[in-house]
XYZ file of C-alpha atoms in Angstrom:
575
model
C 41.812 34.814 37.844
C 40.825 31.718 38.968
C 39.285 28.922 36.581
C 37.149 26.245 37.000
C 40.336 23.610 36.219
C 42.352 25.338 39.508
C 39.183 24.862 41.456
C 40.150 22.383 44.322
C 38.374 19.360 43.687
C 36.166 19.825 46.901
C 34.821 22.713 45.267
C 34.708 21.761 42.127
C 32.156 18.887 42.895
C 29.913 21.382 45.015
C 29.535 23.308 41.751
C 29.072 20.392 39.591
C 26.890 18.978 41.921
C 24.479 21.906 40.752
C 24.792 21.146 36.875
C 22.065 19.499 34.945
C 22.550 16.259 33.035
C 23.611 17.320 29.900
C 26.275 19.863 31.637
C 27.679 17.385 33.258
C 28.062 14.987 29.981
C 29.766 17.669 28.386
C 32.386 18.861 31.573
C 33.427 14.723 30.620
C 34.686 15.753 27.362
C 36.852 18.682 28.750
C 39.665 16.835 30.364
C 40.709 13.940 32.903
C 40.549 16.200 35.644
C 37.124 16.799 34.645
C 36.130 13.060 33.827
C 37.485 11.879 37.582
C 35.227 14.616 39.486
C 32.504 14.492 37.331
C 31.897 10.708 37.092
C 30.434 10.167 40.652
C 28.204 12.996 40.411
C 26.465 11.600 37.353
C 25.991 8.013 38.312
C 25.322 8.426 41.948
C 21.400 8.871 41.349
C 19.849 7.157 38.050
C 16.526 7.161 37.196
C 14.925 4.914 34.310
C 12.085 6.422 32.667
C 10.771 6.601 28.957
C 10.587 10.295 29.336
C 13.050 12.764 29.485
C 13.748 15.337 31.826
C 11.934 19.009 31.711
C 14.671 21.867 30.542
C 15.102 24.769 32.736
C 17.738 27.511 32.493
C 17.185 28.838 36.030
C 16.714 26.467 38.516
C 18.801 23.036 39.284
C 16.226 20.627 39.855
C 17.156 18.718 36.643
C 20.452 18.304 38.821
C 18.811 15.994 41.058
C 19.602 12.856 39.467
C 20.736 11.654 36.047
C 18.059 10.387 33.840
C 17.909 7.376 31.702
C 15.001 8.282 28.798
C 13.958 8.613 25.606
C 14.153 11.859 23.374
C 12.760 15.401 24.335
C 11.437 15.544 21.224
C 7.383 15.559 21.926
C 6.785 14.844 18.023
C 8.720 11.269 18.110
C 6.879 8.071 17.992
C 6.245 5.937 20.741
C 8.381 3.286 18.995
C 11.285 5.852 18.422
C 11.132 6.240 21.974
C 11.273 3.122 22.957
C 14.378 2.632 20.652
C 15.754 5.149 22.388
C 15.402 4.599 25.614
C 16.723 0.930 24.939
C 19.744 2.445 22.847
C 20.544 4.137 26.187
C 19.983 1.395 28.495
C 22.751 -0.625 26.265
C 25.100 1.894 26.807
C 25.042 2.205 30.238
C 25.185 -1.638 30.589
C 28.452 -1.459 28.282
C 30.031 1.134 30.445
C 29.045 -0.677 33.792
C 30.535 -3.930 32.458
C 33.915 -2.240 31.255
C 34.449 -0.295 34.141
C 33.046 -2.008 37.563
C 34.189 1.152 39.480
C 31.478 2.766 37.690
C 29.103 0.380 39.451
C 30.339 1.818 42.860
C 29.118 5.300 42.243
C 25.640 4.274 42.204
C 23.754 5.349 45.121
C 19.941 5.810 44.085
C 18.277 3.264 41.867
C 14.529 4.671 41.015
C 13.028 2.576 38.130
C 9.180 4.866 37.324
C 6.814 2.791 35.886
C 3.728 5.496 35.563
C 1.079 4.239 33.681
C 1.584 7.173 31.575
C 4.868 6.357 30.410
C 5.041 6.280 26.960
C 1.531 7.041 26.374
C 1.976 10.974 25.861
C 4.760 10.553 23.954
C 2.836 9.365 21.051
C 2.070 11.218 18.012
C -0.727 9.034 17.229
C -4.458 10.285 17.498
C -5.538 6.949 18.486
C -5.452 5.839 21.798
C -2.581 3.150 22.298
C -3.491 -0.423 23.636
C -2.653 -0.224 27.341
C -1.794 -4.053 27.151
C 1.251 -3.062 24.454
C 2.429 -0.406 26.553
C 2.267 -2.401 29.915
C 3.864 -5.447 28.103
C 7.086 -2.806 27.382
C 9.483 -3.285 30.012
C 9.900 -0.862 32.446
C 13.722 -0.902 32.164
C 16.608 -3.253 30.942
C 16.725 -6.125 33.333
C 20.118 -7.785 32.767
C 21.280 -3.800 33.424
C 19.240 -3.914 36.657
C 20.523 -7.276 37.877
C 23.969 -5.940 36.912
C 23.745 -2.883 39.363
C 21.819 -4.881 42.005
C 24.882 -6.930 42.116
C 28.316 -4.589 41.601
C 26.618 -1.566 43.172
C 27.999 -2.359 47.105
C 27.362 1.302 47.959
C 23.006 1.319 47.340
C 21.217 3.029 49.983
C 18.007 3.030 47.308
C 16.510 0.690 44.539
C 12.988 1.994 44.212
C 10.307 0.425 41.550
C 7.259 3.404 41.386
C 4.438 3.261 39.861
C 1.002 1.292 38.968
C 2.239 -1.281 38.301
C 6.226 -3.228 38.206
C 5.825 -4.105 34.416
C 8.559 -6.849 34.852
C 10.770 -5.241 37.141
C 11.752 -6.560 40.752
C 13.105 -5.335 43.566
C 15.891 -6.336 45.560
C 16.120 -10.011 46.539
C 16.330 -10.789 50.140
C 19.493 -12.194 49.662
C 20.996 -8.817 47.546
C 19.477 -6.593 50.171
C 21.350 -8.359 53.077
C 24.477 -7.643 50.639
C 23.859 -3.824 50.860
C 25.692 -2.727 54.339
C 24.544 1.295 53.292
C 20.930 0.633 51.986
C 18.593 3.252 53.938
C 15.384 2.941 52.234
C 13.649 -0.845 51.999
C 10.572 -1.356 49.768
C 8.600 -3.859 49.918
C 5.665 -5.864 48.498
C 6.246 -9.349 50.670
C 6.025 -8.778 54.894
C 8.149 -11.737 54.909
C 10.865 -9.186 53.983
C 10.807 -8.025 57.549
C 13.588 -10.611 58.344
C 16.147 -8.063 56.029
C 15.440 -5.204 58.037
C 19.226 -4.002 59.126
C 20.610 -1.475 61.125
C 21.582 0.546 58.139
C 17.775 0.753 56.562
C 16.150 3.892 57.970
C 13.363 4.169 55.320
C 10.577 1.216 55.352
C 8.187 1.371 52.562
C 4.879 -0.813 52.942
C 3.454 -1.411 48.987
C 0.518 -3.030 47.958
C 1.640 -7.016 48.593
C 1.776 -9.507 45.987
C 1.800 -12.249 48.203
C -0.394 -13.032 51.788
C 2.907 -15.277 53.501
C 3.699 -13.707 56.463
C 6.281 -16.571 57.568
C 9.021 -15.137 59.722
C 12.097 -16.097 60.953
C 13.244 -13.492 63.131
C 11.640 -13.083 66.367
C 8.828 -10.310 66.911
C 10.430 -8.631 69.939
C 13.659 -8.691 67.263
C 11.699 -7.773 64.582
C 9.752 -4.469 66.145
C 13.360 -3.390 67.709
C 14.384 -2.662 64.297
C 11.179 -0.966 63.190
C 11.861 1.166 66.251
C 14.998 1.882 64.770
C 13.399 3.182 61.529
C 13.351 7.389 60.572
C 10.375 6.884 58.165
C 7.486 4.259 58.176
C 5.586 5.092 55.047
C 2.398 2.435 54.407
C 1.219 2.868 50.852
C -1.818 0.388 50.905
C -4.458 -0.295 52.759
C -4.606 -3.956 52.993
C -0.860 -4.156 53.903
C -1.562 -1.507 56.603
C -3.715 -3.566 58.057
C -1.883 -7.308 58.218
C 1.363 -4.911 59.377
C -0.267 -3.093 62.165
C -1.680 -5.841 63.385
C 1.081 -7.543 63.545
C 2.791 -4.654 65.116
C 1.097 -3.028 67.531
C -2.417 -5.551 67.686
C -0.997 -6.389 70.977
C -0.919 -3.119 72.856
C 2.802 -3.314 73.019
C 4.055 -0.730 75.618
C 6.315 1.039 73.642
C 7.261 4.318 71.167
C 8.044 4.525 67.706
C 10.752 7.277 66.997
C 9.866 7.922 63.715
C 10.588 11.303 61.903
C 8.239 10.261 59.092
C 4.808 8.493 59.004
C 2.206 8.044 56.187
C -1.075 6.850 56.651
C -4.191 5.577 55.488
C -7.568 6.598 56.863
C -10.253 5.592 54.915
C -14.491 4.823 56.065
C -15.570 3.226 52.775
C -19.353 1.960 52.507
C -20.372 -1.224 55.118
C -17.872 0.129 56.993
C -15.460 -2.896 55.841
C -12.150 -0.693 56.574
C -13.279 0.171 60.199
C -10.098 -2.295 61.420
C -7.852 0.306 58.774
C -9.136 3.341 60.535
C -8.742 1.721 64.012
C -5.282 0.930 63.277
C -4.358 4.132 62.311
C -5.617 5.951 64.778
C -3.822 3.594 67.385
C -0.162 3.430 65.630
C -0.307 7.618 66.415
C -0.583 6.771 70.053
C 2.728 4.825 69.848
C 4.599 7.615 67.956
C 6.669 9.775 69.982
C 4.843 13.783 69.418
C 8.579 15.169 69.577
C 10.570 12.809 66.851
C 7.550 13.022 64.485
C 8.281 16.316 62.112
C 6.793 15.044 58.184
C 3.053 13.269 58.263
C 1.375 11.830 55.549
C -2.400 11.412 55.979
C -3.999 9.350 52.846
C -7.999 10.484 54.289
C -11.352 10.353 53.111
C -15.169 9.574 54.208
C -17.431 8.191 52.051
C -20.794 8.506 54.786
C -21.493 12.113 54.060
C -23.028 12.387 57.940
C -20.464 10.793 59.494
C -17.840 12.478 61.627
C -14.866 9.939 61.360
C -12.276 12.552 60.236
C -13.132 14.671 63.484
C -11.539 11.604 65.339
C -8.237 11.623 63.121
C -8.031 15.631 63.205
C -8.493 15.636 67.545
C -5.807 12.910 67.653
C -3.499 14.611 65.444
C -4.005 18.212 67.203
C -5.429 17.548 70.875
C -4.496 14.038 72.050
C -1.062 13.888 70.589
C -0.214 17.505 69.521
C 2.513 17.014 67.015
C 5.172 19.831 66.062
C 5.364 18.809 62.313
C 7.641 20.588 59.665
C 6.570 19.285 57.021
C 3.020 17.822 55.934
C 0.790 15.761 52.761
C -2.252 15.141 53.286
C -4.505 13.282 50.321
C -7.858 12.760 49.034
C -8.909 9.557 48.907
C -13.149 8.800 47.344
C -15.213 6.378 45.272
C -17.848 9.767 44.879
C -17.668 11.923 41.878
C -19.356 14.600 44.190
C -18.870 18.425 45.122
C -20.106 17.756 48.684
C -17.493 15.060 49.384
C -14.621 16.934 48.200
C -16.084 20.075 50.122
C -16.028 16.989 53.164
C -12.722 17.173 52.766
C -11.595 20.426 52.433
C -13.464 21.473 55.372
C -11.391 18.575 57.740
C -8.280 19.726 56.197
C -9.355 23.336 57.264
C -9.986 21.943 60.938
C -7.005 19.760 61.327
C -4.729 22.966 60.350
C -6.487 25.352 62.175
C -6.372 23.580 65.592
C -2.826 22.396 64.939
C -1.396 24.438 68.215
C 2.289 24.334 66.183
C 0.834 25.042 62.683
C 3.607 28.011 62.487
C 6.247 25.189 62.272
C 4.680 24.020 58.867
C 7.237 24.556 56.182
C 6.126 22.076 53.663
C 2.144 21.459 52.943
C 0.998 19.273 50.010
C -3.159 18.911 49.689
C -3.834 16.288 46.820
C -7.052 15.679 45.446
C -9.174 12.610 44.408
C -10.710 13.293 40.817
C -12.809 11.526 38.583
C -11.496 10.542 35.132
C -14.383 12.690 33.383
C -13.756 15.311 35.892
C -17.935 15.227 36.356
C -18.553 15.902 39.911
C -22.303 16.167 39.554
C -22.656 12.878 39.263
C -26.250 12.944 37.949
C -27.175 15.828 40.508
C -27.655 19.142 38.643
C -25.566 22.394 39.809
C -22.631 20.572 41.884
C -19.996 21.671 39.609
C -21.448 25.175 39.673
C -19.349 28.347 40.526
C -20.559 29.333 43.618
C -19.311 25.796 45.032
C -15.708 26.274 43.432
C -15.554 29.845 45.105
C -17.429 28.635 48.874
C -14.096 25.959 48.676
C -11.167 28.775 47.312
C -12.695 31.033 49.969
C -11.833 28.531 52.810
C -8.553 27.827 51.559
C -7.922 31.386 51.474
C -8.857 31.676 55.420
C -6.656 28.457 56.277
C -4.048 29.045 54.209
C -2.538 32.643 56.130
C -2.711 30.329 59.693
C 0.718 28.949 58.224
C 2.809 31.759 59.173
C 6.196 30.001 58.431
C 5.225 28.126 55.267
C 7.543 28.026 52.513
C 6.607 25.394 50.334
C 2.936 24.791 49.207
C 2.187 21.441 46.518
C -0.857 21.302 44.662
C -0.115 18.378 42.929
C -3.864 17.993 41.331
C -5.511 21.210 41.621
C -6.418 21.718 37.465
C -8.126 18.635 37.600
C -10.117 19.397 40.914
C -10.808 23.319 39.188
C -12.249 21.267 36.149
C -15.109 19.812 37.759
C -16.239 23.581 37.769
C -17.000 24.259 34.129
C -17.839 28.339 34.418
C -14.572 28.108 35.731
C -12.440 26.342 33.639
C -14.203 27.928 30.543
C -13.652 31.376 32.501
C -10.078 30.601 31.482
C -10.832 29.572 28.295
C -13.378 32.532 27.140
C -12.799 35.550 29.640
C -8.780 34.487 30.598
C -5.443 36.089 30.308
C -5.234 39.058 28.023
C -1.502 38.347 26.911
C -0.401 38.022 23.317
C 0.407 34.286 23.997
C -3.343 33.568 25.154
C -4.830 36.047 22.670
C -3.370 33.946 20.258
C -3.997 30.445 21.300
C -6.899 30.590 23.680
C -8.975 30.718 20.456
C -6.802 28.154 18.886
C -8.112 26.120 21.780
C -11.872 27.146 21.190
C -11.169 26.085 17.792
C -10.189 22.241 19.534
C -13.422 22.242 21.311
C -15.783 22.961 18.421
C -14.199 20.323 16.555
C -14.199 17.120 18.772
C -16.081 15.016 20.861
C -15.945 12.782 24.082
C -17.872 9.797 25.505
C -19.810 11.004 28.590
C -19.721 8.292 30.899
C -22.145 8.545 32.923
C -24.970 9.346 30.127
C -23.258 6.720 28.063
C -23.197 8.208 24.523
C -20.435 10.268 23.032
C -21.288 14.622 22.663
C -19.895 17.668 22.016
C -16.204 18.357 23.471
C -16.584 20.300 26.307
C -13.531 22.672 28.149
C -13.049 20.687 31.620
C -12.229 17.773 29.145
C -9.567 19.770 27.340
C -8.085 21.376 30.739
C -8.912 18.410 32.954
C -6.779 16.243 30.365
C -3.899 18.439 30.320
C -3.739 19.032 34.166
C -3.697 14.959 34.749
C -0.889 15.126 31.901
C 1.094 17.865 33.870
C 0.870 16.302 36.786
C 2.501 13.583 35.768
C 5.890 15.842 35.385
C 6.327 14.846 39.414
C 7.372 11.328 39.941
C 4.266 9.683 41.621
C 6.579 8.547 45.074
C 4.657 9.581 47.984
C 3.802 13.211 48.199
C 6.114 14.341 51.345
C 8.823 13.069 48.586
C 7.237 15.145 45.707
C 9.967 17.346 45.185
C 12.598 15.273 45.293
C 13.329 14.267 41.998
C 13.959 15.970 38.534
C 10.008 16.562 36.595
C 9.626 14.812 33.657
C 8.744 16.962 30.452
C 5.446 15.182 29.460
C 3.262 15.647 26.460
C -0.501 15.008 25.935
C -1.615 14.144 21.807
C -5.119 16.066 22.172
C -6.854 12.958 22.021
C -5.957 10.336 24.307
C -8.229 9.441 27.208
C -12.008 9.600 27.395
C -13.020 8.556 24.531
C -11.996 11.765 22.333
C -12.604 11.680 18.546
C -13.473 13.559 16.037
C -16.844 14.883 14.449
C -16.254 12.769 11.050
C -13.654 10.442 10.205
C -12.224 12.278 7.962
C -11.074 15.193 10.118
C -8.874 12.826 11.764
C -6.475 13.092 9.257
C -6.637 16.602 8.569
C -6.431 17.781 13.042
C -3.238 19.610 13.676
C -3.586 19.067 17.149
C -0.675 17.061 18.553
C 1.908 17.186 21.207
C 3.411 20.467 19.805
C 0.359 22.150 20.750
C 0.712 20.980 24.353
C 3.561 23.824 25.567
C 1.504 26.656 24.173
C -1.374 25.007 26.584
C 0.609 24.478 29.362
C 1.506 28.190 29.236
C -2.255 29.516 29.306
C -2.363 27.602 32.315
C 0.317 28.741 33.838
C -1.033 32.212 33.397
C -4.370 30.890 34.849
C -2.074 29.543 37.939
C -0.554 32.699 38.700
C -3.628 34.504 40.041
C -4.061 31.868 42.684
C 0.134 31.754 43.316
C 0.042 35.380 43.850
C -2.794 35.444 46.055
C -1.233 32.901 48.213
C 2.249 34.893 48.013
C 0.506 38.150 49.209
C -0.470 36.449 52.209
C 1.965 34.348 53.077
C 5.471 36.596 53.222
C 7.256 33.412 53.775
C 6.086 31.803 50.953
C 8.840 30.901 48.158
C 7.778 28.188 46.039
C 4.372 26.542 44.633
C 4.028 24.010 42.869
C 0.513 23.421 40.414
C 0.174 20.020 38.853
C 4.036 20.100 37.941
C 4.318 23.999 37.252
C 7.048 25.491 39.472
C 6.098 28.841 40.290
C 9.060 30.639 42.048
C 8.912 34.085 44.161
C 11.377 36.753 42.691
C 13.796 37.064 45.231
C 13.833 40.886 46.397
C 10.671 41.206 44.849
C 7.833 39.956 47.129
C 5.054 40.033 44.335
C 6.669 39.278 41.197
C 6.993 34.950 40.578
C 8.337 33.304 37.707
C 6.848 30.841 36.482
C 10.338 27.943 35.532
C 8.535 25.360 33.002
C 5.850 27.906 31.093
């Protein structure tokens, strides 16, 4: 019999290559053997975050990349976390400065910066002052500098999230440094002088700065773009300096790319009409063979207008693209049914008409929700139930057109169900029959009866109501998926997150002395997550049953599995 020990080592790391984190800490321990094979593995993708990562016994996404937290513990102060995560960061910078071969491991830098880090890790009722969480740093800097500099093998350092909270990215100087870095992100155009031959990823983020001094020459300069796999343009401003630049001289050429996102946005007075131009013209210069993953960031705030039907006949008639894989996103200012039923009923169009839709194997449809999750927005019966089921009945007649679909993201789709309250209290009145939500549904109830919420947009504070409870907890479990861009949504570890009952929109109690006595905390937040999960499945199995090649979907962080052999039993991996 064979162990794992006379495994030859290019075996051995396929199978650890599959082990979570904490497997892989303890296959150290074992031996020397064991230390050597394993060490690579576990440094070449790090990821700084204040959480920690989700546990799963049957799946190996937490074997994605190693993560650099704070405790799994939901019940642990935000200041205990903090120590933590600190504690951990110290270690790491020990090892790395002992051993500088560890250094050379390190592949995949991603440093997340959510806005809810370290928010829903508190076990305090009270809301915590955003300006004491965004003054925490985001990660150790002396560490960072320290890989930035020893790590000669990079091909990503990645900052993500609302905002850097100290951290920088790589200097031009360090990036030139880097002969394998692949992915380049960026918040200065000036940084189009690093571009190398090596960087196949260019990432456009919101600029801190409007210089746009360069020193290579354009014809230089828009060779290597040309050179680029994946353009992805995360802000709208940027997009619009960089195409013009780019292509605001009808160049005659053709962008390879494999990988494009976009922004299309008509806002009011029509001030992003130069965006939307843009746009559409960069998808004339991309070649309709390379192009296989699309990003469209879309949305039309002129409920008459017919802008979208200009993106969707470009995308399916004009240029005709065989995609794979495909994200398309809600963008609004509204808190309006008829916007978001806008949008649904352009994302309908554009992949009904797509002539290679059958090629889709990846499709991720985010939505735009308000904070309150109030979609009436002063206009009684647009969060009514008929509206919810007019929208789930399209979906369901789009949906089947994706014949080789394997993957479906819905990274928000809790959130968009909550501006429907028959629904959403549906779940929590008439829902699963289980013993789990027998027993806590009513716990839940109990939750409602006993807290309140400031209404925004009447501007007083009233009874709790259930979109607030399940709205709340969707945003929270969407937060599990690192916030990258959504064609990348799946390719890191999700984060095990925890909401406290109580933070966001104003939530409080009836009298101030109840807020002492409320058990509701973070360890009420699994048994939650679970009666949604169970609310989830209806939808995941009506999607399975008609779509055969359907094998994974994905609900504002739950990861809902089919049963292989069994084509209408899933599993639900995180409930």
């Amino acid at each position: 019999m064979i162990t794992l020990e006379g495994l030859p080592d290019s075996i051995l790391e396929l199978v650890i290559d599959l082990l979570p984190q904490q497997a892989k800490f303890n296959l150290c321990l074992v031996n020397y053997k064991f230390y050597q094979v394993v060490q690579p593995e576990l440094y070449e993708n790090l990821i700084f975050t204040i959480s920690s990562i989700i546990p799963s016994k049957s799946d190996f996404r937490s074997s994605l990349a190693t993560i650099i937290g704070g405790s799994s513990n939901p019940l642990v102060s935000t200041e205990s976390q903090r120590k933590l995560y600190n504690v951990r960061q110290e270690v790491l910078l020990q090892s790395l400065s002992i051993n500088e071969q560890l250094a050379k491991f390190i592949k995949r830098v991603i440093v997340y910066t959510g806005k809810e880090e370290g928010v829903f890790s508190s076990n305090s009722i009270n809301d915590k002052n955003d300006d004491d969480n965004a003054a925490f740093p985001a990660a150790n800097l002396k560490l960072l500098d320290l890989i930035k500099k020893r790590s000669v093998n990079l091909v990503q350092f990645t900052v993500i999230g609302d905002t850097s909270r100290g951290i920088a990215g790589l200097t031009k100087e360090q990036i030139l440094l880097l002969p394998r870095l692949e992915r380049l992100d960026i918040t200065d155009l000036t940084y189009l002088d690093c571009l190398t031959d090596s960087i196949k990823t260019l990432v456009i983020h919101k600029l801190t700065t409007n210089r746009f001094d360069l020193k290579t020459s354009k014809p230089d300069i828009i060779n290597q773009i040309g050179r680029l796999d994946s353009l992805i343009i995360n802000d709208e401003d940027a997009q619009v300096r960089f195409l013009q630049y780019l292509i605001g001289d009808n160049p005659k050429l053709t962008f390879k790319f494999k990988a494009l996102r976009l922004l299309h946005y008509h806002g009011f007075s029509d001030y992003n009409v130069i965006s939307t131009r843009l746009a559409l013209q960069l998808l004339n210069y991309v070649d309709r063979e390379t192009l296989k993953s699309l990003e469209l960031v879309m949305g039309c705030d002129h409920i008459t207008c017919d802008c979208l039907k200009e993106l969707v006949n470009n995308i399916t008639v004009k240029k005709d693209f065989d995609l794979t894989r495909m994200a398309i996103q809600q963008f609004t200012v509204h808190k309006d049914h008829n916007y978001s039923e806008k949008f649904d009923f352009y994302v309908s169009d554009l992949l009904s008409k797509m002539k290679h839709r059958s090629s889709i194997r990846y499709l991720c449809i985010s939505y735009d929700t308000p904070n309150d999750f109030n979609i009436g927005n002063g206009i009684k019966g647009n969060g009514i139930e008929g509206n919810w089921l007019k929208r789930k009945r399209l979906f369901a007649a789009t949906l089947p057109k994706l014949t080789g679909l394997k993957t479906l993201v819905l990274p928000h789709f809790l959130e968009n169900a909550a501006g429907y309250e028959q629904i959403i209290s549906d779940l929590l009145w008439n829902g699963c029959k289980c013993s789990h939500c027998k027993d806590y549904l009513s716990l839940f109830d109990y939750y409602i009866m006993h807290h309140q919420y400031y209404n925004s947009l009447d501007g007083y504070m009233t009874d709790m109501i259930s979109p607030i409870l399940f709205g709340s907890a969707g945003r929270v479990m969407a937060s599990r998926v690192i916030e990258d861009f959504n064609l990348n949504a799946l390719k890191y570890p999700p984060l095990d997150t925890y909401w406290n009952f109580h933070k966001g929109n104003g939530i409080s109690h009836f009298k101030s002395q109840d807020k002492n006595d409320c058990k509701f905390n973070e360890s009420c937040f699994k048994p939650l997550t679970k009666c949604i999960s169970h609310f989830f499945l209806e939808y995941v199995e009506s999607y399975g049953s008609s779509l055969p090649s359907l094998n994974l979907v994905v609900m504002n962080g739950e990861y809902f599995d089919r049963v292989e052999g069994k084509s209408s039993e899933w599993i639900c991996e995180y409930a």
